[in-house]
Coordinates of C-alpha atoms and ligand atoms in Angstrom, one line a residue:
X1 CA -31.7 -26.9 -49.2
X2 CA -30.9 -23.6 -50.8
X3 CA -31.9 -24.6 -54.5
X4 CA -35.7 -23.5 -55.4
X5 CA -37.6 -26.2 -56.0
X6 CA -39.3 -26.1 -59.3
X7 CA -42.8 -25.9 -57.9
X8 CA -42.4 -23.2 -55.7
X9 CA -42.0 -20.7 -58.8
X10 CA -39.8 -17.4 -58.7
X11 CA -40.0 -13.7 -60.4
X12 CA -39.7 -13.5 -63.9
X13 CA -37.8 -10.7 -63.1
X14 CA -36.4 -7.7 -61.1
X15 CA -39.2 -5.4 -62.3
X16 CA -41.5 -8.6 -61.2
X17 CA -40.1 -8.8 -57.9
X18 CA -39.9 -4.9 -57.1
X19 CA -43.3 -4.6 -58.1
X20 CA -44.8 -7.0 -56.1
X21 CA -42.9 -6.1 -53.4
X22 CA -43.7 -2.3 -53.6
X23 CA -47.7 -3.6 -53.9
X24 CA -47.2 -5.4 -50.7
X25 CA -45.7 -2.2 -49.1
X26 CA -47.3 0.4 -51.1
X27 CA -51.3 0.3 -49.6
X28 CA -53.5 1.9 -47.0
X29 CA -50.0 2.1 -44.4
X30 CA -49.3 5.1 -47.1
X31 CA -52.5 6.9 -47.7
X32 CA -54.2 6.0 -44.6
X33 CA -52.2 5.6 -41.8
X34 CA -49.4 8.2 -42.3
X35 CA -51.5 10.8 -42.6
X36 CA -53.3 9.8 -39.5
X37 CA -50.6 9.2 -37.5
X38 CA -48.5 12.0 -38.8
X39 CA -51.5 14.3 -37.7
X40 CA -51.8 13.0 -33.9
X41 CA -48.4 12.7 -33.5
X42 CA -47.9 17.0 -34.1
X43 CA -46.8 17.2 -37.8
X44 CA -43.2 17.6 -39.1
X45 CA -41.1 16.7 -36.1
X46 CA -42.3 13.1 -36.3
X47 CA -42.3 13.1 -40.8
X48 CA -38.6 13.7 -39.7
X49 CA -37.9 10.7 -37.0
X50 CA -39.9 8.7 -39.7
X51 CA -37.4 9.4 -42.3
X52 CA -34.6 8.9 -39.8
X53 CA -36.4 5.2 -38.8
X54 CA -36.8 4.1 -42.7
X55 CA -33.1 5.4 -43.5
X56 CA -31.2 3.6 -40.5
X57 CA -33.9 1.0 -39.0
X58 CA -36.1 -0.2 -42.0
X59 CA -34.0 0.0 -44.5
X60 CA -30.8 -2.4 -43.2
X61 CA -34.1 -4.8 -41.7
X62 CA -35.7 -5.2 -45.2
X63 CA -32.1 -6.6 -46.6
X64 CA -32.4 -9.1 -43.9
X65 CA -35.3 -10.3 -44.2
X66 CA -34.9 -10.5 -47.8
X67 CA -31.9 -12.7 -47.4
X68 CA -33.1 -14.9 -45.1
X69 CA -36.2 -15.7 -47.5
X70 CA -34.2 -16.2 -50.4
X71 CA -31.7 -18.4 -48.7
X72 CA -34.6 -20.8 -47.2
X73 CA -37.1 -19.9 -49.7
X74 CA -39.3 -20.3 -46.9
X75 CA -42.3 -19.0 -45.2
X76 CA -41.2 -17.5 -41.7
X77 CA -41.7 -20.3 -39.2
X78 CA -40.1 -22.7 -42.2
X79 CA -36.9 -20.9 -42.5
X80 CA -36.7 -20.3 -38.6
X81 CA -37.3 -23.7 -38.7
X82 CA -34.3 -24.8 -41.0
X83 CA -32.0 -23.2 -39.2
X84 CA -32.9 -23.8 -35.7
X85 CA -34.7 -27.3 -35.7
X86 CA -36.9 -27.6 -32.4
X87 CA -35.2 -24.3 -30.8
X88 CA -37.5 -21.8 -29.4
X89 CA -36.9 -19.4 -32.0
X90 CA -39.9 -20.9 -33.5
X91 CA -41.9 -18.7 -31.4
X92 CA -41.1 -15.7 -33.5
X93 CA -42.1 -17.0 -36.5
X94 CA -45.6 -17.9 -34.7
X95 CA -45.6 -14.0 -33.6
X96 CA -45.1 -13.5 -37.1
X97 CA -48.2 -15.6 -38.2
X98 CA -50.3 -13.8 -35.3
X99 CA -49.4 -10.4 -36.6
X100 CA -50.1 -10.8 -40.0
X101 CA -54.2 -12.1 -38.9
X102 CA -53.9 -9.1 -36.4
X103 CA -53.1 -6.8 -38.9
X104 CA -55.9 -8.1 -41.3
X105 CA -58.6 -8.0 -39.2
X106 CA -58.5 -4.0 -39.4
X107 CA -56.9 -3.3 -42.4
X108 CA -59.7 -5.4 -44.4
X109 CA -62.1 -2.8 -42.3
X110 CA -60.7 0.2 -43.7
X111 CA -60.4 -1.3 -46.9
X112 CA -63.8 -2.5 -46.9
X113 CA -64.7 1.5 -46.2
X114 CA -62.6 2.6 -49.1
X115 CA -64.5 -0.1 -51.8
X116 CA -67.8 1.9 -50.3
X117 CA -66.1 5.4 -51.1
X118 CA -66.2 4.1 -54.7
X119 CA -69.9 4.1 -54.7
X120 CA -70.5 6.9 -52.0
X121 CA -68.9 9.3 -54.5
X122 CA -71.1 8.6 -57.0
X123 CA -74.4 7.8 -55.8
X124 CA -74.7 9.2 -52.4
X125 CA -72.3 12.3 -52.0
X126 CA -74.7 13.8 -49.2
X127 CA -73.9 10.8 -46.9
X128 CA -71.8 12.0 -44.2
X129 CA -68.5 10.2 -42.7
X130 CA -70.1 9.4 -39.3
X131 CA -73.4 8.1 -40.4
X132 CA -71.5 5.8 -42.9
X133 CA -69.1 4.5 -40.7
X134 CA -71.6 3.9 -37.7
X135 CA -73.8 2.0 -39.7
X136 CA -73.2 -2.0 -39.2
X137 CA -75.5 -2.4 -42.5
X138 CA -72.7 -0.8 -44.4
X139 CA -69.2 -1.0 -43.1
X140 CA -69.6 -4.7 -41.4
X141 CA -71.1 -6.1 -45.6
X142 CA -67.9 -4.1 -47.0
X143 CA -65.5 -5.9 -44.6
X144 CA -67.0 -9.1 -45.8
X145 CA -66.7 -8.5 -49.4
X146 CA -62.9 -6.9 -48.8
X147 CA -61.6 -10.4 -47.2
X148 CA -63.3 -12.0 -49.5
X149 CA -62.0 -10.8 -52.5
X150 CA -58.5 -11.4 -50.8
X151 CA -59.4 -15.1 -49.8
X152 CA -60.3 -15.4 -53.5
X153 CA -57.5 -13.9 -55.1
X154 CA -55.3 -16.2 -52.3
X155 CA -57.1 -19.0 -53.0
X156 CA -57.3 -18.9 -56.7
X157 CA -53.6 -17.9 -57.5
X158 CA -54.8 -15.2 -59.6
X159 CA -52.1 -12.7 -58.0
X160 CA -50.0 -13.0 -61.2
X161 CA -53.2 -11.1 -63.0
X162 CA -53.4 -8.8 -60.5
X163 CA -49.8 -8.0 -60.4
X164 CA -50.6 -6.7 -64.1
X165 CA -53.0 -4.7 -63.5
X166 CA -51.5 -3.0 -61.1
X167 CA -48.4 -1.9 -63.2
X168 CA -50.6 0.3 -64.9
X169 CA -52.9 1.3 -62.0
X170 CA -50.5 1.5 -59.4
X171 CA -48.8 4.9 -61.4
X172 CA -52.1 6.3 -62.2
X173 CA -53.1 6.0 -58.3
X174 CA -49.7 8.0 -57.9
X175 CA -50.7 10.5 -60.8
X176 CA -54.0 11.3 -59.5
X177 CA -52.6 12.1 -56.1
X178 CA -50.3 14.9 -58.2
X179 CA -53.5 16.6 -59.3
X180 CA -54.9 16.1 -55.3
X181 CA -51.8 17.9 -54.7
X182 CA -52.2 20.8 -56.8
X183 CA -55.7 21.1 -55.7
X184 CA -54.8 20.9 -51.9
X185 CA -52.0 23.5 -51.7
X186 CA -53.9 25.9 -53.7
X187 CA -56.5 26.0 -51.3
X188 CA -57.4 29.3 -49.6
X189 CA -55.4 28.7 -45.9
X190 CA -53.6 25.4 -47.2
X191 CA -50.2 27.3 -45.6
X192 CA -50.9 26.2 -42.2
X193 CA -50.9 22.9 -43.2
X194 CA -48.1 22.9 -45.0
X195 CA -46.4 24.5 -42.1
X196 CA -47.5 21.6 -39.9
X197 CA -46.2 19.4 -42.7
X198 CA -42.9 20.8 -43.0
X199 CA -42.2 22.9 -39.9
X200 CA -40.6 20.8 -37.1
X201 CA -41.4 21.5 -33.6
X202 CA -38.7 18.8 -31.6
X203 CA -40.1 19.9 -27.6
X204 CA -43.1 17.7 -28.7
X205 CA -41.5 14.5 -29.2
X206 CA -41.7 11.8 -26.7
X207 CA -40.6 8.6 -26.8
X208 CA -44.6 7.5 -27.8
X209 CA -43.9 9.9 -31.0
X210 CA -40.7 8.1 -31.4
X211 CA -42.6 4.4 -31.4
X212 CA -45.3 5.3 -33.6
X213 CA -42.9 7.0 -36.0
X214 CA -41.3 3.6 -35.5
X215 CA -43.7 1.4 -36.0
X216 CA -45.2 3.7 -38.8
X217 CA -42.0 2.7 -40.8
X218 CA -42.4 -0.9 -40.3
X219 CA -45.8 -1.0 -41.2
X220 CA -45.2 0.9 -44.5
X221 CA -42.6 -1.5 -45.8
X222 CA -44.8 -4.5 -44.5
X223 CA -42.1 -5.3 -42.0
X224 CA -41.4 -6.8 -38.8
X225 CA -44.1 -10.4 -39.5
X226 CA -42.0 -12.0 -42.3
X227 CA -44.1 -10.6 -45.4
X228 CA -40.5 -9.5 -47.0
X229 CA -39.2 -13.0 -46.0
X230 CA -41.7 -14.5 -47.8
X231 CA -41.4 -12.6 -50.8
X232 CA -37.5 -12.5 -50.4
X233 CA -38.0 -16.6 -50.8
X234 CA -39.2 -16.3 -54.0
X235 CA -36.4 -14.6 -55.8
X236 CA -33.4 -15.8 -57.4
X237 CA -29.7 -15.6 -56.3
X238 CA -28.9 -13.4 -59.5
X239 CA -31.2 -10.8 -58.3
X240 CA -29.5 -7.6 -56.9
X241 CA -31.6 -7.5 -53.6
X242 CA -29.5 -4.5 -52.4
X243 CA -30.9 -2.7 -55.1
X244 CA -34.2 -4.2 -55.8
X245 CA -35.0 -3.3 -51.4
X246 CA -33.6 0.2 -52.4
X247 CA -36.4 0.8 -54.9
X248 CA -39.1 -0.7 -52.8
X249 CA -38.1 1.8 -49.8
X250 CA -37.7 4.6 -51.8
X251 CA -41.0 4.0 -53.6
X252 CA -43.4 3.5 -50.7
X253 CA -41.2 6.7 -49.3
X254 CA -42.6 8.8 -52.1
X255 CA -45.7 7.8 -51.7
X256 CA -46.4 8.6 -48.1
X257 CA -45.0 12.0 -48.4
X258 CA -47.2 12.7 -51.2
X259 CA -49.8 11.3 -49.0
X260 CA -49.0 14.2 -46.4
X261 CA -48.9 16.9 -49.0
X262 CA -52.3 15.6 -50.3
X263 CA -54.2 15.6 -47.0
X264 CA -52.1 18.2 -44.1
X265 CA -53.2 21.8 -46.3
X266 CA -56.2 20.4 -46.9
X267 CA -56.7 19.7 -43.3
X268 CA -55.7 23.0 -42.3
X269 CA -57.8 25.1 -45.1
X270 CA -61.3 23.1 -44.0
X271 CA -60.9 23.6 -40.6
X272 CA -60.0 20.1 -39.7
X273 CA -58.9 18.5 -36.6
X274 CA -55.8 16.7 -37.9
X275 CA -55.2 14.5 -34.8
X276 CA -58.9 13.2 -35.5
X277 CA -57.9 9.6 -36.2
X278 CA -58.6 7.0 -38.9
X279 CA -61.3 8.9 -40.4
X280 CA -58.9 11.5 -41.0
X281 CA -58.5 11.1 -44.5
X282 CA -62.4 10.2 -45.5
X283 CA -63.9 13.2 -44.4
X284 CA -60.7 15.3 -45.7
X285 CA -60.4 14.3 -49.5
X286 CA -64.3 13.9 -50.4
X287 CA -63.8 17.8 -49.2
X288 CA -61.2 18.6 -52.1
X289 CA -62.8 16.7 -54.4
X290 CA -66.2 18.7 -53.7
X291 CA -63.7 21.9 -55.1
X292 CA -62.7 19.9 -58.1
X293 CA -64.9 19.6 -61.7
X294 CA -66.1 15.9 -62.3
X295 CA -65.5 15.6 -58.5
X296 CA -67.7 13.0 -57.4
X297 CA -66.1 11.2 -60.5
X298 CA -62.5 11.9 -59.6
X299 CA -63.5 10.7 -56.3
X300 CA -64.7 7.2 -57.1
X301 CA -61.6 6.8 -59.7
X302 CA -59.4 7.7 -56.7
X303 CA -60.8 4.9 -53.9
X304 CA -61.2 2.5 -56.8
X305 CA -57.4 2.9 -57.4
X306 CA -57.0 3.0 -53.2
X307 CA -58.7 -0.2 -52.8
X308 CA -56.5 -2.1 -55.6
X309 CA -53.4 -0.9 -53.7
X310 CA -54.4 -2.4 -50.4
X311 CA -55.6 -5.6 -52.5
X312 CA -52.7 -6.0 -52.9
X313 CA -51.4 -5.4 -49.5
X314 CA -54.0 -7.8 -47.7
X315 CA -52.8 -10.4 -49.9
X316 CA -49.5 -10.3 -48.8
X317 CA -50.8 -10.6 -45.7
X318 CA -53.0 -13.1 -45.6
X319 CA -50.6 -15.2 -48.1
X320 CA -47.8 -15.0 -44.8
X321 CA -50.9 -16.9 -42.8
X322 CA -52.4 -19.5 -45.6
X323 CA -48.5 -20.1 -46.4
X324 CA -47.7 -21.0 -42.8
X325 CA -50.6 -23.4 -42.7
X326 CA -49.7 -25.0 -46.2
X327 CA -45.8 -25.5 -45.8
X328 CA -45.8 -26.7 -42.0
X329 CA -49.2 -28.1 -41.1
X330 CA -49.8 -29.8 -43.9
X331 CA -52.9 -28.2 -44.8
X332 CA -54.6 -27.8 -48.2
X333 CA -54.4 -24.2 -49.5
X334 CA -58.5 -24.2 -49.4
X335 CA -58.7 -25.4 -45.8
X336 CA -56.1 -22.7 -44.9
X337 CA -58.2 -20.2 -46.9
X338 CA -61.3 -20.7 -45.5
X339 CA -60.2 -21.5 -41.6
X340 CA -58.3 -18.3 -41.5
X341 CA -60.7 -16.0 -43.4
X342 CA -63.6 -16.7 -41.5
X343 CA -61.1 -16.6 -38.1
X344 CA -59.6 -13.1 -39.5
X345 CA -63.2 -12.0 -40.1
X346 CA -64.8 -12.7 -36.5
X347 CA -61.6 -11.3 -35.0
X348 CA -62.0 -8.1 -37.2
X349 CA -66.0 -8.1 -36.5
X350 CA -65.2 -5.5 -33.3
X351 CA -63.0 -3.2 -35.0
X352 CA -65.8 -2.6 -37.4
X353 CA -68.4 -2.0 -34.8
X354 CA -65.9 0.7 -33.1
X355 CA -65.9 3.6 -34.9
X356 CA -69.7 5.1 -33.5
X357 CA -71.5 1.7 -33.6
X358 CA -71.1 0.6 -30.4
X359 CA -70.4 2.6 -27.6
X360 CA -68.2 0.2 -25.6
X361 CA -65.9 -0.3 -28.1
X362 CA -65.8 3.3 -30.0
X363 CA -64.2 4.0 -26.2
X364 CA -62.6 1.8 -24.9
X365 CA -61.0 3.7 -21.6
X366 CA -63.2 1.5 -19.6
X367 CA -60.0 -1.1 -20.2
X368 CA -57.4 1.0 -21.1
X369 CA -57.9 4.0 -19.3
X370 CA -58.2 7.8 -19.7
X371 CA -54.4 7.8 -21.4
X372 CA -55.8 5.2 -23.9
X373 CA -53.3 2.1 -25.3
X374 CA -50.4 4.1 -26.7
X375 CA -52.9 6.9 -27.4
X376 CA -55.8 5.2 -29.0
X377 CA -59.4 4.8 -27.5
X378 CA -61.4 2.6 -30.2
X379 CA -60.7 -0.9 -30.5
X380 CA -59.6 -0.4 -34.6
X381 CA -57.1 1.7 -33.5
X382 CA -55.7 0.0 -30.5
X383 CA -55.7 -3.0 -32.8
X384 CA -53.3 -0.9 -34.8
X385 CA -51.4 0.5 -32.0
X386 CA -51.1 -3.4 -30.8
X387 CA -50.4 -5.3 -34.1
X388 CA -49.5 -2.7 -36.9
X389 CA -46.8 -1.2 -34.1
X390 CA -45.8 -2.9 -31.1
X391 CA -45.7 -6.8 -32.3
X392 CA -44.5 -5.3 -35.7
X393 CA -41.2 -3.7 -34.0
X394 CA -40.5 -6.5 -31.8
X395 CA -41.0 -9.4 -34.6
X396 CA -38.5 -6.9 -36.1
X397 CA -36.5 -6.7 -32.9
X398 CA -36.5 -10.8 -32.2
X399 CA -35.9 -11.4 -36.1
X400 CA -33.1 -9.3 -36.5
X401 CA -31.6 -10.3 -33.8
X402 CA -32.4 -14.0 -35.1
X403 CA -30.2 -13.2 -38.6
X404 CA -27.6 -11.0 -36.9
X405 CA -26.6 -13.6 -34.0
X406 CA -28.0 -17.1 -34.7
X407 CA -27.9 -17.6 -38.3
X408 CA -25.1 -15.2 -38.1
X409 CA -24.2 -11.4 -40.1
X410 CA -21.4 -13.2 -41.5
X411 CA -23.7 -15.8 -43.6
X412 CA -26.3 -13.6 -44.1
X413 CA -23.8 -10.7 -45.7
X414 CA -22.7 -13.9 -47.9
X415 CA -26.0 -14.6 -49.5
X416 CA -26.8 -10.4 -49.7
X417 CA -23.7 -10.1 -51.8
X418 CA -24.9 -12.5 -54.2
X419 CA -26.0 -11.0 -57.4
X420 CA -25.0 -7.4 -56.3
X421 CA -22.3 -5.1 -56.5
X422 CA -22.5 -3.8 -52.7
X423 CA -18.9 -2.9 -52.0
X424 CA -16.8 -4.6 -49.2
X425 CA -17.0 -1.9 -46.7
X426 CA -21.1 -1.5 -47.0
X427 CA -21.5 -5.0 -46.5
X428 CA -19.1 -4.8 -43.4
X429 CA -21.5 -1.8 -42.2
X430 CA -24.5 -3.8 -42.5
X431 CA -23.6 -6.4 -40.8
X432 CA -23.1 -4.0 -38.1
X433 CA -26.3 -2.1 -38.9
X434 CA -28.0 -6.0 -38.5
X435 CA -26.0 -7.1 -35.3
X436 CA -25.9 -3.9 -33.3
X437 CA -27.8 -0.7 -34.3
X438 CA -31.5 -2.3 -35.5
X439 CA -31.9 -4.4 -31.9
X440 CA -30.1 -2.3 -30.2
X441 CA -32.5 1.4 -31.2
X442 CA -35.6 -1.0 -31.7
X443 CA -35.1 -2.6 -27.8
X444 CA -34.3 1.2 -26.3
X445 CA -37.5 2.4 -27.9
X446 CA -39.5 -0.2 -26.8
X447 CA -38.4 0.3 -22.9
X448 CA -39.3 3.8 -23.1
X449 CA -42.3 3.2 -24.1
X450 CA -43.2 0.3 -21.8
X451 CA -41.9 2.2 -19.1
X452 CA -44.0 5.5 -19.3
X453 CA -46.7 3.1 -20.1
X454 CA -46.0 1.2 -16.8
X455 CA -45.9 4.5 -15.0
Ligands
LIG1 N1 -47.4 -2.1 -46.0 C1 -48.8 -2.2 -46.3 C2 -49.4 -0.8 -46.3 O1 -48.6 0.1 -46.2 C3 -49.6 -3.0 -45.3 C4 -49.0 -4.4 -45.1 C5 -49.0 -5.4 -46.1 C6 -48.2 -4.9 -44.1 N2 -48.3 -6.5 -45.6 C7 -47.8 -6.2 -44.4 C8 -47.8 -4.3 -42.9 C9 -47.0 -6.9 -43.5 C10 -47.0 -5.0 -42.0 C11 -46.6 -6.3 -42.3 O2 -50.5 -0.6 -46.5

């Protein structure tokens, strides 16, 4: 039971295995989201609970989902499954499969808008943010191609290629964003946004701050829905997974903040709205590259690199799905391909239409109210408040209290200390970290914000 079988392949190595991992985490969730979030959640105050949440939440979690995939070398629901035959617990692996079509169905929208950037820099620079995004000729096509490039590289097995590729693109993505950097800070009034950045203001936090910084963690290192357990499944008991999670946290880490120092004086010197939501960061770069030589260029270079990182997030996530299908339904990898694309595609269909398209679903108080769902108003981004942060922190909630109590911190240290040199004592404050402080933080969090939600 815990010996790989020889089909089911492993790494080639640590620096395999980190960088896959890292392309899983490192995507959209970076660039994207923690910008946007950052921004409606008032700045610096919440970059700070964020730090806090990947330091003692995510980074602890990671490690156990890790172990538990390389001890079952199984997909969520199959290692559930293998430890607790026919017990309900099967129910969070499920969540897990739910989340990860959830997730897709946006993610491959904003994707599908960053593979059009590529061309809209070049060819039509005039177009504005709005009219592009509103358009169902444009974004809803995009979408289409997006998933479909991920059902193909799923389907084909070509993620080895693409796991080469991005070795060399994934630091030039990160070397670009240097230059971004340079240009954004420099900007005539780019102070105030540093300030934003930088400049915590605590008497804004409420516990909704809290759960998105929360949930913005997860989401980042493609937690809480079993991506980390399936990847963990595919490494070998020699590896050092203390150190090879590390890496991956500290790496998607960098990222983000770089993300923030990129976008926030930019914000601030164009006389931008930073609580304006997922468009936040297309109508804020095209604005610095307009300030930069080659621009329109630098620009299409930029979301060409952007969409390869969140290829090769979608494929993690659609690879959780198809895997589930394959390993415990019995299905063929093309069935599983096909039935879930086309299923992650009509359930992703409205969160394209929402962003100016179509009025009902652009807002959306007519269901949720005038407080919104956690804040949002359009469907895409209550989809995100939904999947990419409640269901993410309590799939993270139910699974670590899965390894902590039912498989058990004691086994689950065991297999952690396998192939690394995490001393006795760490290992003794992880399994508390695992038992008591992840559920524990994670379930408080969650009341709160049920309960002001609840009234
Ligand atoms: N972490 C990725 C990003 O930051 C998105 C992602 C990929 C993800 N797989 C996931 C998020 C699994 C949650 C769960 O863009």
């Amino acid at each position: 039971m815990t010996t790989p079988s020889a089909e089911r392949g492993q790494w080639s190595s640590r620096v395999g295995f980190i960088l896959a991992a890292a392309g899983s985490a490192i995507g959209l969730g970076n660039i994207w989201r923690f910008p946007y979030i950052t921004g409606q959640n008032g700045g610096a105050a919440f970059v700070v609970i964020y730090l806090l949440c990947v330091v003692l939440i995510c980074l602890p979690y990671l490690l156990a989902e890790l172990v538990l995939g390389r001890h079952t070398q199984k997909n969520p629901v199959g290692a559930i499954r293998l430890l607790r035959p026919g017990s309900p617990w099967i129910g969070v692996g499920v969540l897990c499969v739910l989340t990860g079509v959830g997730i897709l169905s946006y993610y491959a929208v904003i994707a599908g808008w960053t593979f059009g950037y590529i061309f809209k820099n070049l060819l039509f620079a005039h177009l504005d943010f709005g009219h592009f995004v509103a358009s169902p000729w444009i974004v809803v096509p995009l979408f289409a191609v997006f998933l479909g490039l991920t059902m193909w590289v799923v389907f084909g097995g070509v993620e080895q290629g693409i796991e080469r590729w991005s070795k060399v693109l994934m630091p030039l993505l990160v070397l670009l964003m240097a230059v971004l950097i340079v240009r954004s800070v420099t900007l005539p009034g780019a102070e105030k946004g540093l300030a934003f950045y930088l400049k915590p203001d605590f008497s804004k936090v409420t516990p909704g701050v809290v759960m998105a910084a929360l949930g913005q963690a997860f989401f980042s290192l493609s937690l809480g829905m079993g991506a980390m357990i399936t990847y963990g499944s595919y490494l070998s008991r020699r590896e050092d997974v203390v150190a090879s999670g590390a890496y991956v946290a500290l790496f998607d880490t960098l990222v983000a903040l770089m993300a923030g120092f990129m976008i926030f004086p930019a914000v601030f010197a164009t006389g931008h709205d930073p609580a304006s939501g997922p468009r936040l960061v297309f109508v804020v770069l095209p604005e610095i590259f307009q300030t930069l030589p080659l621009g329109g260029l630098l620009g299409a270079l930029f979301f060409l690199l952007l969409s390869i990182a969140a290829l090769t997030s979608t494929i993690s996530l659609l690879e959780v799905v198809v895997a589930y299908f394959v390993d415990e339904r019995r299905w063929s990898r093309k069935r599983s391909v096909w039935v879930v694309g086309v299923l992650t595609f009509l359930i992703g269909l409205p969160s394209a239409l929402s962003q100016g398209t179509v009025e009902g679903l652009t807002r959306m108080d007519w269901l949720v109210g005038e407080e919104g769902f956690l804040g949002q108003h359009d469907f895409l981004s209550i989809m995100d408040a939904l999947w990419g942060n409640l269901a993410l922190a309590l799939g993270a909630l139910l699974l670590s209290v899965f390894i902590g109590w039912v498989w058990g911190a004691e086994k689950a240290a065991q297999e952690l200390q396998q192939g690394s040199q995490i001393s006795p004592g760490l290992l003794r404050i992880w399994q508390v970290f695992i038992r008591y402080i992840c559920p524990v933080v994670i379930l408080i969090i969650l009341v709160n914000v049920l309960r002001g939600y609840l009234g």
